Short mmCIF file of C-alpha atoms and ligand atoms in Angstrom, two decimals:
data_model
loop_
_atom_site.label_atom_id
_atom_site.label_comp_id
_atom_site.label_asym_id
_atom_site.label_seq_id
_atom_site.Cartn_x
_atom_site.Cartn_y
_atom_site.Cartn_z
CA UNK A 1 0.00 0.00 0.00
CA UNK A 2 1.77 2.92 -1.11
CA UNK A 3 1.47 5.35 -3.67
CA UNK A 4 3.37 5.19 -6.92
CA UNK A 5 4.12 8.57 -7.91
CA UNK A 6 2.08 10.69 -10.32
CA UNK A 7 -1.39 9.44 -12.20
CA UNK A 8 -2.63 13.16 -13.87
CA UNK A 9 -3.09 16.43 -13.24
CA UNK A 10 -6.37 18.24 -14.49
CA UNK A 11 -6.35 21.84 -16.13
CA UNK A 12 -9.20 24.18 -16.54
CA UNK A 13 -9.10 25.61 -20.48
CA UNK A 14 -11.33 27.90 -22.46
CA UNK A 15 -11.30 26.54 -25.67
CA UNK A 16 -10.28 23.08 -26.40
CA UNK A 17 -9.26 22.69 -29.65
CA UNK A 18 -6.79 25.76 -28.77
CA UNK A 19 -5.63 23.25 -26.17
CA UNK A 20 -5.07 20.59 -28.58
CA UNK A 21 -3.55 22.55 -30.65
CA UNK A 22 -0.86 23.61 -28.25
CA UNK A 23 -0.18 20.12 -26.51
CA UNK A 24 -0.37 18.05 -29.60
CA UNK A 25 0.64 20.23 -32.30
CA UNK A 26 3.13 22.36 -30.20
CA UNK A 27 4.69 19.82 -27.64
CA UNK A 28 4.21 16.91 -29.15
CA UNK A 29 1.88 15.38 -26.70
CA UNK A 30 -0.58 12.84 -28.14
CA UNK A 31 -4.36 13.31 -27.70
CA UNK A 32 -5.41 9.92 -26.11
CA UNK A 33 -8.80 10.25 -25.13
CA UNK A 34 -11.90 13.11 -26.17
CA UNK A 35 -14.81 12.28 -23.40
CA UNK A 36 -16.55 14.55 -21.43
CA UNK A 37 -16.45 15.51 -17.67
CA UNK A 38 -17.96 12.51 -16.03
CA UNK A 39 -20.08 15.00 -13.44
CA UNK A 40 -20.65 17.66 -15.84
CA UNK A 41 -21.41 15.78 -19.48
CA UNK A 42 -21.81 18.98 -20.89
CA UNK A 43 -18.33 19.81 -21.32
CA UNK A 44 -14.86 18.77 -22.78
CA UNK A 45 -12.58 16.52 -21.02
CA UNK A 46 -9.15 15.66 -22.71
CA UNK A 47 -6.57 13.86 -22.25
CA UNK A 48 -3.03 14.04 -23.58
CA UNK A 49 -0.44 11.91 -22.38
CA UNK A 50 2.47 9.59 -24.03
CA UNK A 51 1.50 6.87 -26.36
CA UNK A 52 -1.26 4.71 -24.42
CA UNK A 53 -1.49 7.91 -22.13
CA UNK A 54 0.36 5.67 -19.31
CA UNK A 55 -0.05 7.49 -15.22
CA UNK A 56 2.51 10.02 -14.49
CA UNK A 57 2.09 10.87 -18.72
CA UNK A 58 -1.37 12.14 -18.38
CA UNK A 59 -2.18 15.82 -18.55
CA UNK A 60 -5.96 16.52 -18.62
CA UNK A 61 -8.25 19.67 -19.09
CA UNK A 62 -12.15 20.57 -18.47
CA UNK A 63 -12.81 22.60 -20.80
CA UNK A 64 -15.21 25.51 -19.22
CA UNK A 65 -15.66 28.64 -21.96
CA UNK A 66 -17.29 30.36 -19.25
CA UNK A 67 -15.15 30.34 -16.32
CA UNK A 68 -13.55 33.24 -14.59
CA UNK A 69 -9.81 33.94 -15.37
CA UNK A 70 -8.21 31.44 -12.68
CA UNK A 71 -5.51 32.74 -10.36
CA UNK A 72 -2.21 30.67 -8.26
CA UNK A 73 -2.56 30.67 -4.82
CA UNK A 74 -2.81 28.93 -1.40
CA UNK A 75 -4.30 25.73 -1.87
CA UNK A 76 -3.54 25.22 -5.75
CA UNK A 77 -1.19 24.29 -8.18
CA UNK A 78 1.10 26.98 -9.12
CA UNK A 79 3.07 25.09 -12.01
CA UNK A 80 4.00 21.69 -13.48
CA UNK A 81 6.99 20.61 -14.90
CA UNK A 82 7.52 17.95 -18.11
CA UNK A 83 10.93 15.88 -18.37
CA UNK A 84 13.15 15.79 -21.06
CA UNK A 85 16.19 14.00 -21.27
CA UNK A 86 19.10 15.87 -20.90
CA UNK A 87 19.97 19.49 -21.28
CA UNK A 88 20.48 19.33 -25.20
CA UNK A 89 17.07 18.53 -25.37
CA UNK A 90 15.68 21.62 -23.31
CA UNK A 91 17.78 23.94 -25.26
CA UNK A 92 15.88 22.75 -28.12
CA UNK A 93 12.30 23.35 -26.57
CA UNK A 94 13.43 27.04 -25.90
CA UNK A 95 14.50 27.71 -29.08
CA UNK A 96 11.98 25.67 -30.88
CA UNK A 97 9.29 27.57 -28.02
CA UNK A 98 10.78 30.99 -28.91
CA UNK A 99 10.49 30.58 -32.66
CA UNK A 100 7.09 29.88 -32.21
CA UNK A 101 6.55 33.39 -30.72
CA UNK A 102 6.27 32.34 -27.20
CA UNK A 103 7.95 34.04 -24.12
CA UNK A 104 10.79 31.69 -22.44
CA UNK A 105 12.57 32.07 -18.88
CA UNK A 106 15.40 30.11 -18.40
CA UNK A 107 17.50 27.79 -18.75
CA UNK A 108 18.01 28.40 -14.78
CA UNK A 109 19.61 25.80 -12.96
CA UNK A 110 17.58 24.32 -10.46
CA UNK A 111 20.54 22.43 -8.82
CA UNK A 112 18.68 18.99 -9.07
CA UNK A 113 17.35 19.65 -12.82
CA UNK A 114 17.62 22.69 -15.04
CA UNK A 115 14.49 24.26 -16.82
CA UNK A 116 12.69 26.46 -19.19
CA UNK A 117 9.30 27.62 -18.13
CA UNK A 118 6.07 29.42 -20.15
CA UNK A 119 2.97 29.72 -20.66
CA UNK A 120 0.40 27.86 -22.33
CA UNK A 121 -2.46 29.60 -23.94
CA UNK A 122 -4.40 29.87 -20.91
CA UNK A 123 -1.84 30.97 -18.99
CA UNK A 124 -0.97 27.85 -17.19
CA UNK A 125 2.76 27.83 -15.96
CA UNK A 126 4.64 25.04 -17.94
CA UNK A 127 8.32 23.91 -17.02
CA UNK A 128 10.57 21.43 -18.92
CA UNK A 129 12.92 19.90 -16.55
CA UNK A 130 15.66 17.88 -17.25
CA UNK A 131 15.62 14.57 -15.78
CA UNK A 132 18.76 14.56 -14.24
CA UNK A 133 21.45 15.05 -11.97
CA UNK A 134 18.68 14.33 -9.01
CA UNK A 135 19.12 14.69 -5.48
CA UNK A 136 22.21 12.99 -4.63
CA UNK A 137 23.85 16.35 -5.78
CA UNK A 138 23.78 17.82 -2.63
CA UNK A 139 23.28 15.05 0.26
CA UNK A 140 24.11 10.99 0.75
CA UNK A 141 21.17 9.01 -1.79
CA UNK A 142 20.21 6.66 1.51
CA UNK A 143 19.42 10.25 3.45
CA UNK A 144 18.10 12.67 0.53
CA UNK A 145 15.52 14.91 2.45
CA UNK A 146 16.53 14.41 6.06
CA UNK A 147 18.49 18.03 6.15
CA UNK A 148 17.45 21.54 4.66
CA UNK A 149 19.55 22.25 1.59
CA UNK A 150 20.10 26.02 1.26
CA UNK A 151 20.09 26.82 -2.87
CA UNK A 152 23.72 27.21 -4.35
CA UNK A 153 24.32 30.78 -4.01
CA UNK A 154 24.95 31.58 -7.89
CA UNK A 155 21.07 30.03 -8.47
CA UNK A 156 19.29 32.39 -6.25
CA UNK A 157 17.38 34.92 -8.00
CA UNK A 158 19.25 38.16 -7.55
CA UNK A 159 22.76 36.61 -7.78
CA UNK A 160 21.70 34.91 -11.02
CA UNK A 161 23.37 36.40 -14.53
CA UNK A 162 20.27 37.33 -16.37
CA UNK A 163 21.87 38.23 -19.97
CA UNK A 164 23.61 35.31 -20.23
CA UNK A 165 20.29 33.17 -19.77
CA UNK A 166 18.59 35.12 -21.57
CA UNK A 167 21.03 34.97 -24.18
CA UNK A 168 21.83 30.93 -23.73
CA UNK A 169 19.35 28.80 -26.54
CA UNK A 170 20.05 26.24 -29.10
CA UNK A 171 22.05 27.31 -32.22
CA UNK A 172 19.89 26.42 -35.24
CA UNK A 173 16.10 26.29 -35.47
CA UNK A 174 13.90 23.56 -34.30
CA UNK A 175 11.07 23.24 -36.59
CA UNK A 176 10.45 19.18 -35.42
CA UNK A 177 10.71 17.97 -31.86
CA UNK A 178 13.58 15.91 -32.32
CA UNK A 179 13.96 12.16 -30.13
CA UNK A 180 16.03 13.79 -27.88
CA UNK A 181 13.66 16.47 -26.83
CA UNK A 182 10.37 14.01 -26.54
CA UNK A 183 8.59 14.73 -23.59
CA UNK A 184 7.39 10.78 -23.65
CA UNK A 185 8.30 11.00 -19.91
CA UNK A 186 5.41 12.82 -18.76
CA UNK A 187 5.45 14.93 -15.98
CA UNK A 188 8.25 15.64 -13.94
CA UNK A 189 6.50 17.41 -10.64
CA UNK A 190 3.72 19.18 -9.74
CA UNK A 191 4.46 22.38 -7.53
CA UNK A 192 1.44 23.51 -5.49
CA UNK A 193 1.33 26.11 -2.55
CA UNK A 194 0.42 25.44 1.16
CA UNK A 195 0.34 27.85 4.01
CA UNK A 196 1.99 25.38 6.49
CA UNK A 197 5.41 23.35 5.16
CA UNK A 198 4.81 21.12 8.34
CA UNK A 199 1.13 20.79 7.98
CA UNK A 200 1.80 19.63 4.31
CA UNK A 201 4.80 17.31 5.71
CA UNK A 202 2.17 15.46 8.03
CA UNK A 203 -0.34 14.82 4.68
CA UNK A 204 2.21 13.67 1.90
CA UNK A 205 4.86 12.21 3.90
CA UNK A 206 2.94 11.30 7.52
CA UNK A 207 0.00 10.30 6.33
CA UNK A 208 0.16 9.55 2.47
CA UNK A 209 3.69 7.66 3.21
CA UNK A 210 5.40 9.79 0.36
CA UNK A 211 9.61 10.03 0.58
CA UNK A 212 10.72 13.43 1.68
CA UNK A 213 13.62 13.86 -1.19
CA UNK A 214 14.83 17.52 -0.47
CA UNK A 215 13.95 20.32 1.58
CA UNK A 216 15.77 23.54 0.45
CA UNK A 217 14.26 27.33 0.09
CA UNK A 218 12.37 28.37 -3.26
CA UNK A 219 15.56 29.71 -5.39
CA UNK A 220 12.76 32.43 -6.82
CA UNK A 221 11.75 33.58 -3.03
CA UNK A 222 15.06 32.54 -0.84
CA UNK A 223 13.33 33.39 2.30
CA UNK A 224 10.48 30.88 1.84
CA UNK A 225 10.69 27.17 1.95
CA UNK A 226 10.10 24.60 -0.82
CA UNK A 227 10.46 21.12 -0.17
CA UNK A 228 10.22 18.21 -2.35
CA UNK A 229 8.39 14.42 -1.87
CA UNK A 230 8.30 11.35 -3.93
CA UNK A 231 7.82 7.44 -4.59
CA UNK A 232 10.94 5.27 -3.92
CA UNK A 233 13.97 7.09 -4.80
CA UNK A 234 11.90 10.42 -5.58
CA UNK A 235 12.08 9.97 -9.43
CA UNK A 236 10.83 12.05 -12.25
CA UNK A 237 7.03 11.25 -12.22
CA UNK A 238 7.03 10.55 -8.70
CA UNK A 239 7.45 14.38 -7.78
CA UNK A 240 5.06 16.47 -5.75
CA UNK A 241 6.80 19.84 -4.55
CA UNK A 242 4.75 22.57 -2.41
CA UNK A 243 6.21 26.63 -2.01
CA UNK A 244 5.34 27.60 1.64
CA UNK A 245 3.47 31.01 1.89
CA UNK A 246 1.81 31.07 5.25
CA UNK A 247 0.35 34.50 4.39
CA UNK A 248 -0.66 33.87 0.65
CA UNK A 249 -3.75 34.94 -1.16
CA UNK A 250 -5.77 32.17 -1.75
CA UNK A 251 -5.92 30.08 -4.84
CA UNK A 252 -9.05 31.08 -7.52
CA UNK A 253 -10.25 28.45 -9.76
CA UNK A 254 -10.98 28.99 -13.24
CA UNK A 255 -9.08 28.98 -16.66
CA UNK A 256 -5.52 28.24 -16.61
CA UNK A 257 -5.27 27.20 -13.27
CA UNK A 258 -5.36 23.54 -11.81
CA UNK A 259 -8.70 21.87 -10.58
CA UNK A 260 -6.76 19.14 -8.75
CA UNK A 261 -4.26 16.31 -9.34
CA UNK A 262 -3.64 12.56 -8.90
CA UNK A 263 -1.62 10.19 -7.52
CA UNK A 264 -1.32 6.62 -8.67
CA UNK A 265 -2.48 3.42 -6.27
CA UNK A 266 -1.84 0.23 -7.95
CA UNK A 267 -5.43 -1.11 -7.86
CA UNK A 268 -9.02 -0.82 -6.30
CA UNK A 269 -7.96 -3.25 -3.03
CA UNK A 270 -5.14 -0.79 -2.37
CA UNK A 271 -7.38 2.37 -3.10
CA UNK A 272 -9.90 0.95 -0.25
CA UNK A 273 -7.63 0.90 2.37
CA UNK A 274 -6.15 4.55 1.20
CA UNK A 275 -10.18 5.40 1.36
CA UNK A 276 -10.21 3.50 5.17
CA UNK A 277 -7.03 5.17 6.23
CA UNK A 278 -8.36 8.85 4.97
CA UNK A 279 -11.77 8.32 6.62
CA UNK A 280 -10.29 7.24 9.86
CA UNK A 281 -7.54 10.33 9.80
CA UNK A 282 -11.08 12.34 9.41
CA UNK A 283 -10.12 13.74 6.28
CA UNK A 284 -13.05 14.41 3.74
CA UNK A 285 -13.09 11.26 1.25
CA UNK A 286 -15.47 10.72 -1.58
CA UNK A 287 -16.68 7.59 -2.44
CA UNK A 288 -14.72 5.35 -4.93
CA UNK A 289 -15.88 6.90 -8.77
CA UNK A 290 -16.18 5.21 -12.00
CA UNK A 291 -14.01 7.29 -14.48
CA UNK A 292 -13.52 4.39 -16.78
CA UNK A 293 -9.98 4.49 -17.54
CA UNK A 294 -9.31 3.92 -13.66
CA UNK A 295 -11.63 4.08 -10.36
CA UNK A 296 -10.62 7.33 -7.79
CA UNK A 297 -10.87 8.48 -4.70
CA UNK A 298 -11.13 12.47 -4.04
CA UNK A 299 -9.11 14.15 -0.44
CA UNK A 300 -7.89 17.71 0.01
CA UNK A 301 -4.12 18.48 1.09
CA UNK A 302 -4.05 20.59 4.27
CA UNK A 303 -4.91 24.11 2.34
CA UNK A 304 -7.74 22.01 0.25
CA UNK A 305 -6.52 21.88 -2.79
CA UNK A 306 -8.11 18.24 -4.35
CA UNK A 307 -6.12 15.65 -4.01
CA UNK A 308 -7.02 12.34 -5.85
CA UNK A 309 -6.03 8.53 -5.76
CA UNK A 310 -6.23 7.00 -8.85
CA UNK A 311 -5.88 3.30 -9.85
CA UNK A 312 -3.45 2.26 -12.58
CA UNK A 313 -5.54 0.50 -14.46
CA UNK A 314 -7.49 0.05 -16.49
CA UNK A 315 -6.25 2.55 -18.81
CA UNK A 316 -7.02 4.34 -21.82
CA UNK A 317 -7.44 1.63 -24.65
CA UNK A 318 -10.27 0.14 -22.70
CA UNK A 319 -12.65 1.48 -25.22
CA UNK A 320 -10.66 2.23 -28.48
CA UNK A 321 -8.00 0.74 -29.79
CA UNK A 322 -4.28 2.43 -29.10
CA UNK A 323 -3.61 3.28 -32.95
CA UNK A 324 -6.40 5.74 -33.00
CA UNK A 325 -6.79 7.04 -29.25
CA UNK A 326 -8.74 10.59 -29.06
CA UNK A 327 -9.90 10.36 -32.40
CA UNK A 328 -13.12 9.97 -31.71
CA UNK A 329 -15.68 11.47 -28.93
CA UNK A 330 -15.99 8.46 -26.36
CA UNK A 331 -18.84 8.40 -23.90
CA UNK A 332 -19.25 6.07 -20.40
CA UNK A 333 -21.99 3.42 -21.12
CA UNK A 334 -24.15 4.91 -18.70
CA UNK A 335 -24.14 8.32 -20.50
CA UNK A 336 -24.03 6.70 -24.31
CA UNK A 337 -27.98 7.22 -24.45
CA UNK A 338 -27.61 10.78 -24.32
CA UNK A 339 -24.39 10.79 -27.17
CA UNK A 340 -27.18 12.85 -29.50
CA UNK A 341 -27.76 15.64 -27.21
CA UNK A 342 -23.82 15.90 -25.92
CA UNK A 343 -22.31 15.94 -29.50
CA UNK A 344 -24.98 18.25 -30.19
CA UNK A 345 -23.99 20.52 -27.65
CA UNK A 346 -19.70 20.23 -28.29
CA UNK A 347 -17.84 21.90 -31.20
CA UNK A 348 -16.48 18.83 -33.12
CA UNK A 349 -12.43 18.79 -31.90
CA UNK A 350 -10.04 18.79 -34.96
CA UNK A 351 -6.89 16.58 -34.09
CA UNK A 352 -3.69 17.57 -34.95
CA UNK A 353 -2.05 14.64 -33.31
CA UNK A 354 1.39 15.15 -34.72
CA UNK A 355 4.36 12.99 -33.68
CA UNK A 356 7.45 14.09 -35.18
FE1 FE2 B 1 9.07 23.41 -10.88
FE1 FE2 B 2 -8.68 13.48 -11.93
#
């Protein structure tokens, strides 16, 4: 019974073929699966991921034309990061990114990765992070997380050489996202904000069992902390990493912001004692839902941001076969009857899977 690292995180976006057209056609992700939002039929719910859209891959988005403008804050996400393999790679992605008009910070040199962060079209705050060198850079592997870090002094915001990283891209033009920049290893962390670095301690590593891998200070905002847990080793994939700003504003949902994220249990059994072990800490627990592609669970870290369990299995080919994943609109059986009425009411989504 533990969990496994990442399963998804879930986006709110205005206009979803804007969305595809940016993950697919942009970063190379692969549209894997056009259904709807289970408790609201009425909208868009994508998914992009890696080839079969594998947990820890999947990045997913409601897509609400109405919603309010959301905003970062105390109990949300503020950013998530995507690995590529080495530093080559991200290079690439800023130049290729740059080309493409878009406004890129970075490389900076995160000690345990470097990265490149921007914006998607709604404003969500992407990050490529290199998968490597990892957390051994700075303490013994067998006692990663057991001592606060402070950031190299050369990384820290106002110490940092600005021109040169500004200036510092790949050489030639990358029109095609070449094998070495693939971003086939799905997400690297999720960064959320809490009020309480202790309070979140006791949920992820107390109580959820996740690896403490580093505490250090947010290189961005030295005097506040930002510590780091994971699965096993604290991989790529496994990553969950929360700012501390004990007098924050308060997250607002809406576009561009994060409605919650996932965690991976292997398997219903598993997810029932999670659900057992949440309901006796008297945490607020949903029941176990059907979302097809794998059964969850629903909690809130300490500041409330949703926090879900999700199984592995059984995944996204359930209901269509791998070669053509998101091509098509797929519905839940118990919502097929009503297919008419929810095409009806959906602008048909124009894929532009493109895998270079
Ligand atoms: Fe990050
Ligand atoms: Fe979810």
């Amino acid at each position: 019974m533990s969990i496994l690292g990442l399963h998804h995180i879930t986006l709110v976006c205005a206009n979803a073929q804007r969305t595809v057209n940016f993950y697919t056609g942009v970063l190379g992700l692969r549209l894997v699966k056009q259904t709807v939002n289970f408790d609201d039929p009425g909208s868009y719910h994508l998914y992009f991921g890696d080839e079969t859209g594998a947990p820890g891959t999947a990045v997913t988005f409601f897509e609400w034309p109405q919603a309010p403008r959301g905003q970062w804050g105390v109990g949300g996400t503020h950013h998530f990061a995507l690995g590529v393999a080495d530093y080559d790679g991200l290079l690439k992605w800023k130049r290729r990114l740059t080309d493409l008009g878009l406004s890129v910070e970075g490389p900076l040199d995160r000690h345990y990765f470097k990265s490149i962060y921007f914006n998607d079209p709604d404003g969500v705050i992407l990050e490529i992070a290199t998968l490597g060198p990892g957390w051994a850079v700075d303490e013994e592997p067998d006692r990663i997380g057991t001592e606060f870090r402070a950031p190299p002094a050369e990384m820290i915001v106002s110490n940092r050489d600005e021109a040169r990283i500004a200036a510092t891209t790949w050489l030639e033009p990358v029109p095609t996202i070449t094998p070495d920049m693939a971003l086939k290893h799905g997400m690297h962390h999720i960064t959320a904000i809490g009020s309480d670095i202790n309070r979140t301690e006791a949920f992820f590593g107390g109580l959820l069992g996740m690896r403490r891998v580093k505490m250090t200070s947010n290189f961005d905002d030295p005097k506040s902390a930002h510590w780091y847990w994971g699965a096993g080793e604290g991989r790529p994939g496994t990553l969950i990493t929360y700012f501390e700003r004990p007098r924050g504003r308060p997250a607002q949902m809406g576009t561009g912001q994060t409605h919650h994220f996932a965690l991976a249990v292997a398997d219903e059994a598993t997810q029932l004692e999670w659900r057992d072990k949440l309901v006796r800490a008297y945490l607020r627990v949903s029941p176990v839902m059907d979302r097809v592609y794998f059964k969850s669970i629903y909690t809130n870290d300490p500041d409330g941001h949703i926090v879900e369990l999700a199984t592995l299995g059984p995944g996204f080919a359930l209901d269509e076969p791998v070669a053509t994943l998101g091509q098509a609109l797929q519905l839940p059986p118990w919502l097929e009857k009503q297919r008419a009425d929810i095409e009806r009411g959906l602008v048909p989504i124009k894929s532009v899977n493109s895998h270079q």
